[in-house]
Coordinates of C-alpha atoms in Angstrom, one line a residue:
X1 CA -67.6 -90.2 7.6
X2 CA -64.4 -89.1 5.7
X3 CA -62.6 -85.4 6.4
X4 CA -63.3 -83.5 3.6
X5 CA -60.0 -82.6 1.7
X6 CA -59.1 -79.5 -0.1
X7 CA -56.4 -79.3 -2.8
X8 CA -54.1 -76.8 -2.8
X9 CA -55.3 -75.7 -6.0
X10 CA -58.7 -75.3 -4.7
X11 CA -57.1 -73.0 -1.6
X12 CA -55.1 -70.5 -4.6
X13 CA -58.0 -69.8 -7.0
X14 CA -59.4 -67.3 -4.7
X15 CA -55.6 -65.9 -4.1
X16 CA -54.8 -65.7 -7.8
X17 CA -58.3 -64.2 -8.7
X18 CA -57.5 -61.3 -6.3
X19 CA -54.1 -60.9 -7.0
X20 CA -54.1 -61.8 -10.6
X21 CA -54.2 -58.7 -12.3
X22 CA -51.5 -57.3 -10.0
X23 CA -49.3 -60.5 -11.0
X24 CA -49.8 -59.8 -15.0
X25 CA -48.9 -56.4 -14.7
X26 CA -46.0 -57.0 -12.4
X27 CA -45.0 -59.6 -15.3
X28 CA -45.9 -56.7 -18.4
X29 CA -43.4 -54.3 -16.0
X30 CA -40.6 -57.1 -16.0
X31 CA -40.9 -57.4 -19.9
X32 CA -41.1 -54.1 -20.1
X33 CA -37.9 -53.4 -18.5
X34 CA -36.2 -56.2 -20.7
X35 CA -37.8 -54.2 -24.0
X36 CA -36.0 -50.8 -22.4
X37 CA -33.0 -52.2 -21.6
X38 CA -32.4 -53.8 -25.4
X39 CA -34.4 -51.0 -27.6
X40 CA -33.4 -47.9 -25.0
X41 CA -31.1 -47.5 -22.6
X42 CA -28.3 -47.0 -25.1
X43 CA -29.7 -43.3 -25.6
X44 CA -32.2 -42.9 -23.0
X45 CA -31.1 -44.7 -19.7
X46 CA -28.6 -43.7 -17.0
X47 CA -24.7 -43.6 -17.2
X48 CA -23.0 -43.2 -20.8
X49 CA -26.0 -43.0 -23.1
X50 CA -25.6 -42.0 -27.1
X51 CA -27.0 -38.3 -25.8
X52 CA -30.3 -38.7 -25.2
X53 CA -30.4 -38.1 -21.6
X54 CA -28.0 -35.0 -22.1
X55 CA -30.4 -33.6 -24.7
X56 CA -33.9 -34.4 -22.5
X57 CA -31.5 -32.3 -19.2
X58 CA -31.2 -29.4 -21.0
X59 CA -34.4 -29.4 -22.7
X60 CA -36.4 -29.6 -19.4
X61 CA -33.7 -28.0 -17.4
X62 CA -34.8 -29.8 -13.9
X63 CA -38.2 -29.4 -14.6
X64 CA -38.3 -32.9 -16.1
X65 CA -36.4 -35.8 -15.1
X66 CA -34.2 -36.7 -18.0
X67 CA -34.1 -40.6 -17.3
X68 CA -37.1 -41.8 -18.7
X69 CA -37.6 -44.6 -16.4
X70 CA -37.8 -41.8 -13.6
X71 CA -40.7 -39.7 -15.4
X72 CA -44.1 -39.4 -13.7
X73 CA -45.9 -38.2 -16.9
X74 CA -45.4 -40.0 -19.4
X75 CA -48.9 -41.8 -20.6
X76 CA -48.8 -45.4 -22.1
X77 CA -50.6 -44.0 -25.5
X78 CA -48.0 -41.5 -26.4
X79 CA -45.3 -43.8 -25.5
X80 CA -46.9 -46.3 -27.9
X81 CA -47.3 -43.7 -30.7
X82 CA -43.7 -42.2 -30.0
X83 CA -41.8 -45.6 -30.6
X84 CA -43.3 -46.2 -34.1
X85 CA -42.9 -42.9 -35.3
X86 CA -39.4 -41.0 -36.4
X87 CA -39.1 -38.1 -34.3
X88 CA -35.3 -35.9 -34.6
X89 CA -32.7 -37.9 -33.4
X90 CA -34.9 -40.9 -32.7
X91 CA -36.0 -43.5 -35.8
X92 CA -39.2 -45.3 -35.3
X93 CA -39.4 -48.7 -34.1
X94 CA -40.9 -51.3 -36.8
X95 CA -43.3 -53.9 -35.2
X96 CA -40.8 -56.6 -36.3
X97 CA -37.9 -55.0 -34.0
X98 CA -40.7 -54.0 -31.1
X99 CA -43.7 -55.9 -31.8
X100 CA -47.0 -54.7 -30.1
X101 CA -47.1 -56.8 -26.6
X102 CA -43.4 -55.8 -26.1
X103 CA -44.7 -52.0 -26.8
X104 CA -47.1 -52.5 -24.2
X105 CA -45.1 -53.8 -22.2
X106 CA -42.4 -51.0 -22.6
X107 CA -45.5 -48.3 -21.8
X108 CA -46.4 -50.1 -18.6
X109 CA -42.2 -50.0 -17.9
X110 CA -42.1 -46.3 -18.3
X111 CA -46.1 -45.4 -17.3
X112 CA -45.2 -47.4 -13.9
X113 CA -44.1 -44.4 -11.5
X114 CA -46.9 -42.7 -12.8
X115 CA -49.6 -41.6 -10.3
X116 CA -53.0 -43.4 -9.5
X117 CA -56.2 -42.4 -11.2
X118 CA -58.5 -41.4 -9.3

């Protein structure tokens, strides 16, 4: 009788079907951050932004982080909405400078300090 072998492969399929939908939105959160750091962080991330963050800490005053990657509130939906959308002082994003999945992406980035549903 011959031992019974198991591939490796075999042995991670159980592994990656628990843990694969925390490894895609780990790797959504990665891209995400690369989309922020190229469309964003000029105005809206820490150190010497074009304003942004100087114009979102005297709008909330404290009550509101103005670094958007430190927000607790802000809801993947209205972050996708926002970017395509000229607002005052902001233009909107065209899908051919931040296509869909890179918008996704860039919700997860900022929706990821968020709280758990319950």
């Amino acid at each position: 009788m011959r031992p019974c072998r198991i591939s490796a492969a075999a042995l991670l399929v159980p592994i990656l079907a628990f843990n694969g939908p925390a490894l895609a939105a780990d790797a959504a959160i990665d891209q995400g951050r690369e989309v922020f750091q190229k469309w964003c962080a000029m105005c809206h991330g820490s150190g010497n932004g074009m304003g942004a963050t100087k114009i979102l800490q005297e709008k909330y005053q404290g009550a509101l982080p103005a670094l958007l990657e430190e927000r607790t509130n802000l809801e993947p939906e209205f972050i996708k909405v926002f970017i395509r959308r000229w607002n005052p002082g902001m233009p909107a994003f065209r899908r051919s400078e931040i296509s869909d999945p890179d918008a996704d992406a860039l919700a997860a980035y900022l929706a990821r300090n968020n709280p758990a549903a319950d």
